PDB file of N, CA, C and O in Angstrom, chain B, residues numbered from 101:
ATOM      1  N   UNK B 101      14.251   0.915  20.375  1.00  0.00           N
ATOM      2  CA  UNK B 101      13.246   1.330  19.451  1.00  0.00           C
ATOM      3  C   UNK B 101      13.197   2.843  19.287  1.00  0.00           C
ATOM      4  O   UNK B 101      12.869   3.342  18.211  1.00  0.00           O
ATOM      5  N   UNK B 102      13.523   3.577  20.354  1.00  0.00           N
ATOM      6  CA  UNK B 102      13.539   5.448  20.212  1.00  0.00           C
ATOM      7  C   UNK B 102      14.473   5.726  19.473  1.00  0.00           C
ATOM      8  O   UNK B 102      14.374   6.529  18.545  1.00  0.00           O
ATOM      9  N   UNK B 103      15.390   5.178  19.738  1.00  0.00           N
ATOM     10  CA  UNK B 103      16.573   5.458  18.519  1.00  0.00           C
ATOM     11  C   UNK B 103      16.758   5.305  17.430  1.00  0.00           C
ATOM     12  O   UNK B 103      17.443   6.016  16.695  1.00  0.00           O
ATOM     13  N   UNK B 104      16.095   4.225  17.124  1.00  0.00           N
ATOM     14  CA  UNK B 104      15.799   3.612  15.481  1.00  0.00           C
ATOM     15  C   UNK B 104      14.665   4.702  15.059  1.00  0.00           C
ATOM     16  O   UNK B 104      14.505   5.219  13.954  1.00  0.00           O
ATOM     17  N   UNK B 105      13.961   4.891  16.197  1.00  0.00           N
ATOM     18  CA  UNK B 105      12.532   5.922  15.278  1.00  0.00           C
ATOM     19  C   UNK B 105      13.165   7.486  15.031  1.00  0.00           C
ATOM     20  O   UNK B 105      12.925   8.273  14.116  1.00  0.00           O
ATOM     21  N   UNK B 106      14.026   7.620  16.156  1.00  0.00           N
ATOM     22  CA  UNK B 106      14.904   9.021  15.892  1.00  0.00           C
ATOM     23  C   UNK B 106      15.707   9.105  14.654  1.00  0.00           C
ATOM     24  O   UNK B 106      15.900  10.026  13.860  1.00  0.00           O
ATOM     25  N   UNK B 107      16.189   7.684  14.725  1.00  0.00           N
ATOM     26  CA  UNK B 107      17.518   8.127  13.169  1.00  0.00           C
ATOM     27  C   UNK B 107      16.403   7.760  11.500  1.00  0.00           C
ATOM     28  O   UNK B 107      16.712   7.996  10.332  1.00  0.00           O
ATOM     29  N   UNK B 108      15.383   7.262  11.936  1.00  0.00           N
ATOM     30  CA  UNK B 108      14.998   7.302  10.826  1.00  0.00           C
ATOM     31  C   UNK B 108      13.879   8.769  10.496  1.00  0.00           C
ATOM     32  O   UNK B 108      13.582   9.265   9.410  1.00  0.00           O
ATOM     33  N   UNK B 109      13.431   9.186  11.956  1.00  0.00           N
ATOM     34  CA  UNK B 109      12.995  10.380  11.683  1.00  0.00           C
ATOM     35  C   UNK B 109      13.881  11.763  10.944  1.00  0.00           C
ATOM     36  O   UNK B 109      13.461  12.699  10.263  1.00  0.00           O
ATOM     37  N   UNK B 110      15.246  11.417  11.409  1.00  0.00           N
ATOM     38  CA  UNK B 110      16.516  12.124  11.016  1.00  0.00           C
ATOM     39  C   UNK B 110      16.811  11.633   9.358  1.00  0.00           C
ATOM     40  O   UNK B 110      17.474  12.482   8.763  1.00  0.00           O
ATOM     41  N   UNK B 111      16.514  10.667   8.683  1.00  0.00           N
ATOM     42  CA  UNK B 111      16.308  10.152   7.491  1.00  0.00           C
ATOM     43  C   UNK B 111      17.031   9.563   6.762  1.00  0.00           C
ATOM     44  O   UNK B 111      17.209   9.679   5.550  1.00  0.00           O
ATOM     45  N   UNK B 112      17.788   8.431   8.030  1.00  0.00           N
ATOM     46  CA  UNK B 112      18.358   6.987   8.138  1.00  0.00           C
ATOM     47  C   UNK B 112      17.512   6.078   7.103  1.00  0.00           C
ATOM     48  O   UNK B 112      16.476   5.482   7.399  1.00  0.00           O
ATOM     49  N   UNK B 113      18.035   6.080   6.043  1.00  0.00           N
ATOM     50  CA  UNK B 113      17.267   5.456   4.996  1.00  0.00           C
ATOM     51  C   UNK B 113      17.016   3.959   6.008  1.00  0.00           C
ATOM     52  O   UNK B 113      15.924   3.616   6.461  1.00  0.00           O
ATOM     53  N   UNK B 114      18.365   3.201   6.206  1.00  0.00           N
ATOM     54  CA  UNK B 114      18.316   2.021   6.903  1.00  0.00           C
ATOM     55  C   UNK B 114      16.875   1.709   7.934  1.00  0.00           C
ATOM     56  O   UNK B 114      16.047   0.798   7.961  1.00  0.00           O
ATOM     57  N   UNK B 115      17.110   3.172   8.856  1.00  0.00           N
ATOM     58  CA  UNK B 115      16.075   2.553   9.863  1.00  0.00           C
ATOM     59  C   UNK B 115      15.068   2.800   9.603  1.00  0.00           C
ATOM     60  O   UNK B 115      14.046   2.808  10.289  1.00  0.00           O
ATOM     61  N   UNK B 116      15.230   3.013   8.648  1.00  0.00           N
ATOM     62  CA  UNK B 116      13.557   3.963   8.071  1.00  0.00           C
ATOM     63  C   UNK B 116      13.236   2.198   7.545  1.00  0.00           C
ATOM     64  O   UNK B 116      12.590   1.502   8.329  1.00  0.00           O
ATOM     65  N   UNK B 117      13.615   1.716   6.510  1.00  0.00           N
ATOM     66  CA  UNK B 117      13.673   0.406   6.067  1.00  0.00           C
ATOM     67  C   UNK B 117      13.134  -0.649   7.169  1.00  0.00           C
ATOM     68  O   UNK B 117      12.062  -1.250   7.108  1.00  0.00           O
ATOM     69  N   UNK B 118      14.199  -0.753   8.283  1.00  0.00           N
ATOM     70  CA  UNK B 118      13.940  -1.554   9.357  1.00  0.00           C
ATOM     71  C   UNK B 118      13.037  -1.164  10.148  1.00  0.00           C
ATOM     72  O   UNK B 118      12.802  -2.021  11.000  1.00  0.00           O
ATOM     73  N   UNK B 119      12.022   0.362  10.304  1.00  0.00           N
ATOM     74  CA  UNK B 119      10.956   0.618  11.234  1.00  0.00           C
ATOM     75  C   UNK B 119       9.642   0.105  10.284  1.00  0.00           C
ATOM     76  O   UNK B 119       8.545  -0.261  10.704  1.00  0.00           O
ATOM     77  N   UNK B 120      10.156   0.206   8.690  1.00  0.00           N
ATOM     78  CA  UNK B 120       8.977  -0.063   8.218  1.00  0.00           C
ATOM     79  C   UNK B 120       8.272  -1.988   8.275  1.00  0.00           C
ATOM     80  O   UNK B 120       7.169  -2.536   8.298  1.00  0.00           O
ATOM     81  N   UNK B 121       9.933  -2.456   8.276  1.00  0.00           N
ATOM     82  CA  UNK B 121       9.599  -3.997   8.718  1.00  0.00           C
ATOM     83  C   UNK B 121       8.973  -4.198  10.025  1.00  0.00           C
ATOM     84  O   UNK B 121       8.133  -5.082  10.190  1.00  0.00           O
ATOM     85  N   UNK B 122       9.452  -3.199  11.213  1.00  0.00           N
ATOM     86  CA  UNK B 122       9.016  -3.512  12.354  1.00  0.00           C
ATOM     87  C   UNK B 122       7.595  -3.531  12.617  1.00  0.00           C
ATOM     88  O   UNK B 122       7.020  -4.211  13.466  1.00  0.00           O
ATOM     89  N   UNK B 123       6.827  -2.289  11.375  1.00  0.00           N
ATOM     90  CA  UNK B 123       5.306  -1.828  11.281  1.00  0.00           C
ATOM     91  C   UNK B 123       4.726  -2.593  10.528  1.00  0.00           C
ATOM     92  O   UNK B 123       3.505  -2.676  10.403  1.00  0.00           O
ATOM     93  N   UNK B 124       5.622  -3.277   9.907  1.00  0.00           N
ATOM     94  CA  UNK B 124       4.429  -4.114   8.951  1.00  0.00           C
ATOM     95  C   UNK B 124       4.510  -5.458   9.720  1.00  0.00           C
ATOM     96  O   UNK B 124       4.125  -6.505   9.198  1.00  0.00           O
ATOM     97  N   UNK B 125       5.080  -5.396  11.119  1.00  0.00           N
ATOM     98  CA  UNK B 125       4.844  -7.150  11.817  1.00  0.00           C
ATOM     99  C   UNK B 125       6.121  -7.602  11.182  1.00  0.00           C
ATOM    100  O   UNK B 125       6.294  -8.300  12.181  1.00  0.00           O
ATOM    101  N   UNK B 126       7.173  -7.856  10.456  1.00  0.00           N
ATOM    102  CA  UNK B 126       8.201  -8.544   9.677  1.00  0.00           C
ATOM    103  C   UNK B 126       8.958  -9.107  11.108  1.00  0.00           C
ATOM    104  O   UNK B 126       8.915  -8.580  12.219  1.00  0.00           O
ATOM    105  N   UNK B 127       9.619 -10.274  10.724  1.00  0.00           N
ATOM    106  CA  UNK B 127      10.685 -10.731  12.200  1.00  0.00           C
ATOM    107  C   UNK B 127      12.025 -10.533  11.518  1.00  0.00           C
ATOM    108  O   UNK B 127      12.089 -11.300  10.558  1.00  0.00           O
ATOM    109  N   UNK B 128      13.086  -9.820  11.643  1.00  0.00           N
ATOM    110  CA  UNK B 128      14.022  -9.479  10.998  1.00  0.00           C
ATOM    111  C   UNK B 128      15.204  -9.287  12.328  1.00  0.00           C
ATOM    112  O   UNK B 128      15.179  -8.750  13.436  1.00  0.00           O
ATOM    113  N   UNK B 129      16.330 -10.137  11.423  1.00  0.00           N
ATOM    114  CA  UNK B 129      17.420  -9.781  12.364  1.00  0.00           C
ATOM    115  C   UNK B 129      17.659  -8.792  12.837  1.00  0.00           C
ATOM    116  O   UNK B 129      18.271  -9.132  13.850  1.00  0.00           O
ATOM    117  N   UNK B 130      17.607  -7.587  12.833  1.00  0.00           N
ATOM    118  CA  UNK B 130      17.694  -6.284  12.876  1.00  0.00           C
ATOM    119  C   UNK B 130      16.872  -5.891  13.666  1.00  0.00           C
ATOM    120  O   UNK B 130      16.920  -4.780  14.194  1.00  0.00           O
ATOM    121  N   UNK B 131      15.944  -6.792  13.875  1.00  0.00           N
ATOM    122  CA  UNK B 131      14.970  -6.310  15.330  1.00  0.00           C
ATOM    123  C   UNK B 131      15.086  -6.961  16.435  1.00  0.00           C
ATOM    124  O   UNK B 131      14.525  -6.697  17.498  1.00  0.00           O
ATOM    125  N   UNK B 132      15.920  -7.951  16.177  1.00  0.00           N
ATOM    126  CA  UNK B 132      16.054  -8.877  17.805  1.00  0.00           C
ATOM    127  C   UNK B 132      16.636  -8.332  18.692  1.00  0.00           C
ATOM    128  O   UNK B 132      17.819  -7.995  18.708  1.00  0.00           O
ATOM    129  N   UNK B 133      15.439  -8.140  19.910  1.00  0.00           N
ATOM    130  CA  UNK B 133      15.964  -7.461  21.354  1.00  0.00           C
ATOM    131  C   UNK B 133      15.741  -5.869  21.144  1.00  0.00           C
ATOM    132  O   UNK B 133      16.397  -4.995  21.710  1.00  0.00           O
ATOM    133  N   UNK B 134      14.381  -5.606  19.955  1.00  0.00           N
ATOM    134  CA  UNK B 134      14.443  -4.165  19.456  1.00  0.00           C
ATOM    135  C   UNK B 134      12.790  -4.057  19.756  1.00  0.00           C
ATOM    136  O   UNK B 134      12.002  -4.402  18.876  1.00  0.00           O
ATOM    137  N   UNK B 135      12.406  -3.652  20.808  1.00  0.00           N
ATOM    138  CA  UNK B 135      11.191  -3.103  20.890  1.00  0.00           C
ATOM    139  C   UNK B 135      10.516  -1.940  20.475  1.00  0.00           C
ATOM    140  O   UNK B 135      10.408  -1.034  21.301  1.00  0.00           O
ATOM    141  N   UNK B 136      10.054  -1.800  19.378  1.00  0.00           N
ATOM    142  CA  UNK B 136       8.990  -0.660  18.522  1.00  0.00           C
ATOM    143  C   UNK B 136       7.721  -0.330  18.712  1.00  0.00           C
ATOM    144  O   UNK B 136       6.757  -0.943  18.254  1.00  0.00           O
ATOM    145  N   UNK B 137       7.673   1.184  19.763  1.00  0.00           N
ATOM    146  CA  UNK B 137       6.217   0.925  20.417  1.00  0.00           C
ATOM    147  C   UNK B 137       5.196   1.411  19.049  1.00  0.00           C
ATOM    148  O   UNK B 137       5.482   2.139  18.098  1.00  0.00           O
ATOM    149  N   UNK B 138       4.047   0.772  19.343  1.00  0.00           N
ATOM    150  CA  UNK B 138       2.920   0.717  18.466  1.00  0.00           C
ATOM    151  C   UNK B 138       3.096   0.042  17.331  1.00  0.00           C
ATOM    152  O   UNK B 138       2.798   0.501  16.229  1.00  0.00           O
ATOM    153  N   UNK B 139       3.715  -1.378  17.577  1.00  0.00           N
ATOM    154  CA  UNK B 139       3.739  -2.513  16.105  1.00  0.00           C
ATOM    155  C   UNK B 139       3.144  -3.238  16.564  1.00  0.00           C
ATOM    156  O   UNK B 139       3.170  -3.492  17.768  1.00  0.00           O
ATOM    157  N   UNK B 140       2.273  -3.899  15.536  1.00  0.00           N
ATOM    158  CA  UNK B 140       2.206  -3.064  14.193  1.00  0.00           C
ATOM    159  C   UNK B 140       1.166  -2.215  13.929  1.00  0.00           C
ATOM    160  O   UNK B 140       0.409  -1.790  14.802  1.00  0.00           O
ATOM    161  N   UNK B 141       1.094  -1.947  12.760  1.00  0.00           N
ATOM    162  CA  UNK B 141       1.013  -0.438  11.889  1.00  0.00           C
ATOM    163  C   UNK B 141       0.686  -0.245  10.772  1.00  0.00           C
ATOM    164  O   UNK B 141       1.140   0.856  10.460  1.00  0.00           O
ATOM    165  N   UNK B 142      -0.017  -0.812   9.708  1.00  0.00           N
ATOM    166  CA  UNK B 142       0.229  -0.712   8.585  1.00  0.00           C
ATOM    167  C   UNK B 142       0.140   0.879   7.793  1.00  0.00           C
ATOM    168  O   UNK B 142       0.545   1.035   6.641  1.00  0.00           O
ATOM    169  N   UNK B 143      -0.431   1.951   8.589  1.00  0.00           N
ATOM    170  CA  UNK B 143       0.138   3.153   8.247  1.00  0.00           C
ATOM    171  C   UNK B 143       1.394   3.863   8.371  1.00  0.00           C
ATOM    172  O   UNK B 143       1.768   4.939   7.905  1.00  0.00           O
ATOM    173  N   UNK B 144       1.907   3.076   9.049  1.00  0.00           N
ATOM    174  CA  UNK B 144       3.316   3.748   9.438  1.00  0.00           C
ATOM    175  C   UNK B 144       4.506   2.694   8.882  1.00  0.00           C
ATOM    176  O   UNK B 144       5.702   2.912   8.689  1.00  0.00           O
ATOM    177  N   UNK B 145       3.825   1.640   8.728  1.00  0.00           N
ATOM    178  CA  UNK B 145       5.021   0.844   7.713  1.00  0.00           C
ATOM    179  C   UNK B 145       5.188   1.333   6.080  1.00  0.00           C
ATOM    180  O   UNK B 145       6.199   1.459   5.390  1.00  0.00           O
ATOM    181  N   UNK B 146       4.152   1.489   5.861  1.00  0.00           N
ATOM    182  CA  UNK B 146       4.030   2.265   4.626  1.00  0.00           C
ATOM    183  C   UNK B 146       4.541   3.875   4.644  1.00  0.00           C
ATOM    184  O   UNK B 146       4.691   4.553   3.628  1.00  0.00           O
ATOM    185  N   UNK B 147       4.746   4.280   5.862  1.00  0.00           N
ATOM    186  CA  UNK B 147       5.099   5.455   5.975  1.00  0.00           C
ATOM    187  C   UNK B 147       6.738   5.755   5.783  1.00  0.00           C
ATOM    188  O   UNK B 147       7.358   6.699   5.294  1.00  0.00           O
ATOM    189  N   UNK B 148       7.150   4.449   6.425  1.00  0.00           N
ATOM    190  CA  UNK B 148       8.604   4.491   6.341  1.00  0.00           C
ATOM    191  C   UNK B 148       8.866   3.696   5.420  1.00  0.00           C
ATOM    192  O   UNK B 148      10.079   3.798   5.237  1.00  0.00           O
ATOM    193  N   UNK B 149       8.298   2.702   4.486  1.00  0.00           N
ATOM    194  CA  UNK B 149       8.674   2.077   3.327  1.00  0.00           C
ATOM    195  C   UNK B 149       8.935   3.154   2.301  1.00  0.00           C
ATOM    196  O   UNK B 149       9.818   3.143   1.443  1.00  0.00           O
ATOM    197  N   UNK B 150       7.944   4.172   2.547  1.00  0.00           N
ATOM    198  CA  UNK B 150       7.778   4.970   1.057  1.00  0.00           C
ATOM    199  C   UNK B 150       9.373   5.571   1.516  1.00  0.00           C
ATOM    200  O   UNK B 150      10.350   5.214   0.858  1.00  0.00           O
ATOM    201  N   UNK B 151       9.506   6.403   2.568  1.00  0.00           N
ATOM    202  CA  UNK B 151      10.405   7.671   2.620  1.00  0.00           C
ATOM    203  C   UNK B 151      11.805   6.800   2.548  1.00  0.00           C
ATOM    204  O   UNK B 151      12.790   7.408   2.129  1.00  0.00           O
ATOM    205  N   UNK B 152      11.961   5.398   2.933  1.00  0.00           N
ATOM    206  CA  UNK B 152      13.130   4.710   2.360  1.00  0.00           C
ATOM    207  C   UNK B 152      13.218   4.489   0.944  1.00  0.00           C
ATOM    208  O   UNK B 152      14.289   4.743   0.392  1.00  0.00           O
ATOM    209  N   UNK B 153      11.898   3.893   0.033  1.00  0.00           N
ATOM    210  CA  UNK B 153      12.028   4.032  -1.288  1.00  0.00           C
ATOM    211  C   UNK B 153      12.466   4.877  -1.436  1.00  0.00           C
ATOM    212  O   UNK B 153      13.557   4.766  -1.996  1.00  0.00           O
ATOM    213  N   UNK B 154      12.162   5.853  -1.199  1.00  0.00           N
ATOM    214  CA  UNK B 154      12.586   7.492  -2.231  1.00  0.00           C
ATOM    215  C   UNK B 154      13.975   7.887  -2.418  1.00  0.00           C
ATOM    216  O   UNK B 154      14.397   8.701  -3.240  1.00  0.00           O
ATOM    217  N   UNK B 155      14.692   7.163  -1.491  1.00  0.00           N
ATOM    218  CA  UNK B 155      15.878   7.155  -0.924  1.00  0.00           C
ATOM    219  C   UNK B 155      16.832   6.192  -1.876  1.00  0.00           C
ATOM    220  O   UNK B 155      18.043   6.317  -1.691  1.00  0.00           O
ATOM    221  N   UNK B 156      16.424   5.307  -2.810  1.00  0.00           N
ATOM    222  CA  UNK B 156      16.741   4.207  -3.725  1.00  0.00           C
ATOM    223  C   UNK B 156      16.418   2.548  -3.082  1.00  0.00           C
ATOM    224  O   UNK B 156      16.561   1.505  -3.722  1.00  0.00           O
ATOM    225  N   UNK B 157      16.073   2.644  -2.020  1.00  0.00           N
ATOM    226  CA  UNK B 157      16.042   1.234  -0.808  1.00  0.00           C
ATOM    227  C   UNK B 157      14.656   0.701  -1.699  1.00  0.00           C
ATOM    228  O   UNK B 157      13.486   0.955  -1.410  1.00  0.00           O
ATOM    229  N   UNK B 158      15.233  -0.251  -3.062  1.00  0.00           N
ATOM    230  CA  UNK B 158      13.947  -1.094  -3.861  1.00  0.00           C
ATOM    231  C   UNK B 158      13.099  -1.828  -3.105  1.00  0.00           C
ATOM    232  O   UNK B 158      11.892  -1.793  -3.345  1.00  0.00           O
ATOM    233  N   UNK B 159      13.736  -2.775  -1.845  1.00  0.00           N
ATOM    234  CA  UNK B 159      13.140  -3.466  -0.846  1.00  0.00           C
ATOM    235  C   UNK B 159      11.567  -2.731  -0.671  1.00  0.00           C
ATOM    236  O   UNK B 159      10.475  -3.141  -1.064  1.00  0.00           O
ATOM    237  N   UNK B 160      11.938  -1.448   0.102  1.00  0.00           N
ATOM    238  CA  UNK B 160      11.255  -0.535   0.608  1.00  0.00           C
ATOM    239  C   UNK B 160      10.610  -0.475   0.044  1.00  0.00           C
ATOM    240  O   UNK B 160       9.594  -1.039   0.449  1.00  0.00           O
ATOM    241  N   UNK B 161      10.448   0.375  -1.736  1.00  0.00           N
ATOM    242  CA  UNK B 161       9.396   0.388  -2.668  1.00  0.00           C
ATOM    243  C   UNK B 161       8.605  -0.411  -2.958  1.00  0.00           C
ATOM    244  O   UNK B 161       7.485   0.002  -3.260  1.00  0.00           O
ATOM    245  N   UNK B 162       8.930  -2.159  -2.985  1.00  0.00           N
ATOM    246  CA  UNK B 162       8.173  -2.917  -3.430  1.00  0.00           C
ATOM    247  C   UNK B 162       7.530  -2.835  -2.364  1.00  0.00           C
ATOM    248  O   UNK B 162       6.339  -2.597  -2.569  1.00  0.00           O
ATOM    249  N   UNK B 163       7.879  -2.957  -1.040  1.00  0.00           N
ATOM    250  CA  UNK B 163       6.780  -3.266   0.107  1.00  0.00           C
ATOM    251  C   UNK B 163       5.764  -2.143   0.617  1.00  0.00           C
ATOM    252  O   UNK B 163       4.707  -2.316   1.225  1.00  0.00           O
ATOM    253  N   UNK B 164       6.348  -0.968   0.218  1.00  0.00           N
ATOM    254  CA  UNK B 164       5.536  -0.320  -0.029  1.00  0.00           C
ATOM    255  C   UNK B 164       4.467  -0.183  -0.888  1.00  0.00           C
ATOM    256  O   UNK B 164       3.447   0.369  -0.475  1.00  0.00           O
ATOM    257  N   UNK B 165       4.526  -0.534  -1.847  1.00  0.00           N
ATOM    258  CA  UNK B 165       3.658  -0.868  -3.449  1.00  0.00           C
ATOM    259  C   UNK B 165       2.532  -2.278  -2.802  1.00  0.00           C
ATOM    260  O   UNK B 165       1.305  -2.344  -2.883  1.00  0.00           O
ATOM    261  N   UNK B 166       3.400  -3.165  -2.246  1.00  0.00           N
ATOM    262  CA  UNK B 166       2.550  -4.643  -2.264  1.00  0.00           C
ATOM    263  C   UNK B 166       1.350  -4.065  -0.837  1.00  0.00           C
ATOM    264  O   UNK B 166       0.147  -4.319  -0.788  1.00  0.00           O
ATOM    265  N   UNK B 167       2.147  -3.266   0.172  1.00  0.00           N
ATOM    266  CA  UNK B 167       1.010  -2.837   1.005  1.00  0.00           C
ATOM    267  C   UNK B 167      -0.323  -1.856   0.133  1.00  0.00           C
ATOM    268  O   UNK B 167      -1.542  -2.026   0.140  1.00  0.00           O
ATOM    269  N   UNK B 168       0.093  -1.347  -0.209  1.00  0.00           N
ATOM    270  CA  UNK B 168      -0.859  -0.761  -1.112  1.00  0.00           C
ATOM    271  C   UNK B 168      -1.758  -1.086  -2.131  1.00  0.00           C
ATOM    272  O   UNK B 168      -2.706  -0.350  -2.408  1.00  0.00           O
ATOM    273  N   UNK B 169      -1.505  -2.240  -2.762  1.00  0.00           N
ATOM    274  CA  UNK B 169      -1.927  -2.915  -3.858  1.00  0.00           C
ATOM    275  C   UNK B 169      -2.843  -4.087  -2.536  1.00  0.00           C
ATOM    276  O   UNK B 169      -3.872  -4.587  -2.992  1.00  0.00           O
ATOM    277  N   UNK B 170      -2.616  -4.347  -1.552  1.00  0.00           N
ATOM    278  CA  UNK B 170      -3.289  -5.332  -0.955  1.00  0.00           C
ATOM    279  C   UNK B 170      -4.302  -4.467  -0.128  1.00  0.00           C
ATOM    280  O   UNK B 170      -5.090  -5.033   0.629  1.00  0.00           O
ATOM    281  N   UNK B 171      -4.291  -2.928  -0.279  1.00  0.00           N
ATOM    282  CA  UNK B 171      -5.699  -1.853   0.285  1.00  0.00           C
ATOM    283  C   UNK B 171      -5.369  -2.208   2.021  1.00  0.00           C
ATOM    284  O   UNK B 171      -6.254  -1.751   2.745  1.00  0.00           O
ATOM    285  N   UNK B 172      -4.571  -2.729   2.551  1.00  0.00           N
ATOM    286  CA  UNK B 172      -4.453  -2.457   4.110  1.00  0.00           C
ATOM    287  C   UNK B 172      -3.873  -1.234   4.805  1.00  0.00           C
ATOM    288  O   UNK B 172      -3.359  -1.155   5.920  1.00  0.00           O
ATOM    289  N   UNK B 173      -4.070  -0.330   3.912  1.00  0.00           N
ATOM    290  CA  UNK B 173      -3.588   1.165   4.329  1.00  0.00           C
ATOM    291  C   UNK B 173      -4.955   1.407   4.781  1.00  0.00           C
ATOM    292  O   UNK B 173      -5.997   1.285   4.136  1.00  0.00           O
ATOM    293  N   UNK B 174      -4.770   1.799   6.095  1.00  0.00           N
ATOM    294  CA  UNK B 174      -6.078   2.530   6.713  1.00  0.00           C
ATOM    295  C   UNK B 174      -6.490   2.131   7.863  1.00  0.00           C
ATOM    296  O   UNK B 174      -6.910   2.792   8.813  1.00  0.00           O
ATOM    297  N   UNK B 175      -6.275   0.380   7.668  1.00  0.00           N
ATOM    298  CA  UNK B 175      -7.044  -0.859   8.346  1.00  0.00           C
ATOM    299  C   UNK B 175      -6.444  -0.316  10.357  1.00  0.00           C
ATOM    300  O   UNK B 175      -7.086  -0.407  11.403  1.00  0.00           O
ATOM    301  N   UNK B 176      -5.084   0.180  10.115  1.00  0.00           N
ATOM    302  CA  UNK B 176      -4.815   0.482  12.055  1.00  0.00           C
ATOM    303  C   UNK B 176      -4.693   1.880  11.857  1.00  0.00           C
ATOM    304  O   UNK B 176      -4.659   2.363  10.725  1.00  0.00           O
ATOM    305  N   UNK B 177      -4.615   2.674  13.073  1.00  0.00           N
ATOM    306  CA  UNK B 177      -4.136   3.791  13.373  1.00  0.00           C
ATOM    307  C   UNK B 177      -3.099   4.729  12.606  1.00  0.00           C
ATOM    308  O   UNK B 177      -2.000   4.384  12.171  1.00  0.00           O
ATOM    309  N   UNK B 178      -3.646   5.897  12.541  1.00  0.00           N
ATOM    310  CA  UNK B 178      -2.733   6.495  11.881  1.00  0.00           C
ATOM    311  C   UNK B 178      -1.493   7.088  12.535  1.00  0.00           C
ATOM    312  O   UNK B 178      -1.468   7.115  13.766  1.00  0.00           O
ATOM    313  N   UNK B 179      -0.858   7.383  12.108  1.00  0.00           N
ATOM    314  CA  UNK B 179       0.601   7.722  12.964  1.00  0.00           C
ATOM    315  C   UNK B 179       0.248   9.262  13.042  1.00  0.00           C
ATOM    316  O   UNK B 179      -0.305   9.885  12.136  1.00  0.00           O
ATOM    317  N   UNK B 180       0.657   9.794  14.282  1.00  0.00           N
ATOM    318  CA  UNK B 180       0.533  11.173  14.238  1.00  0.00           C
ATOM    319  C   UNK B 180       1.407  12.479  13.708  1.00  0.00           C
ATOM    320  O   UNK B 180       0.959  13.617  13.843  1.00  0.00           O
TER     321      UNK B 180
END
């Protein structure tokens, strides 16, 4: 999980993608045997949905958009 949060802090569109599944609760191949401390998140899934959208990752955008449109931005902790 440090590594995935490192390369997407580094601006690994991918893990940025896959930390934002990990924050929004998602079960994804890509996480099996991948522990992500503080999931979930819905500020920080949205955090890394957006900065993968921006990146062209549509996945990302929509789930970013549908978190937003459903107002659960706010509802946990904010990421620091």
């Amino acid at each position: 999980g440090v590594y995935l949060i490192l390369a997407a802090d580094l601006g690994d569109a991918n893990a940025q993608q896959t930390l934002g599944h990990a924050y929004a609760g998602l079960h994804v191949a890509e996480l099996e045997g991948v522990d992500v401390p503080g999931t979930p998140n819905t500020a920080r899934a949205l955090r890394y949905y957006s900065l993968a959208g921006q990146q062209g990752r549509p996945v990302s955008a929509v789930n970013a958009a549908s978190l937003i449109s459903q107002a659960k931005v706010g509802t946990t902790a904010t990421p620091p």
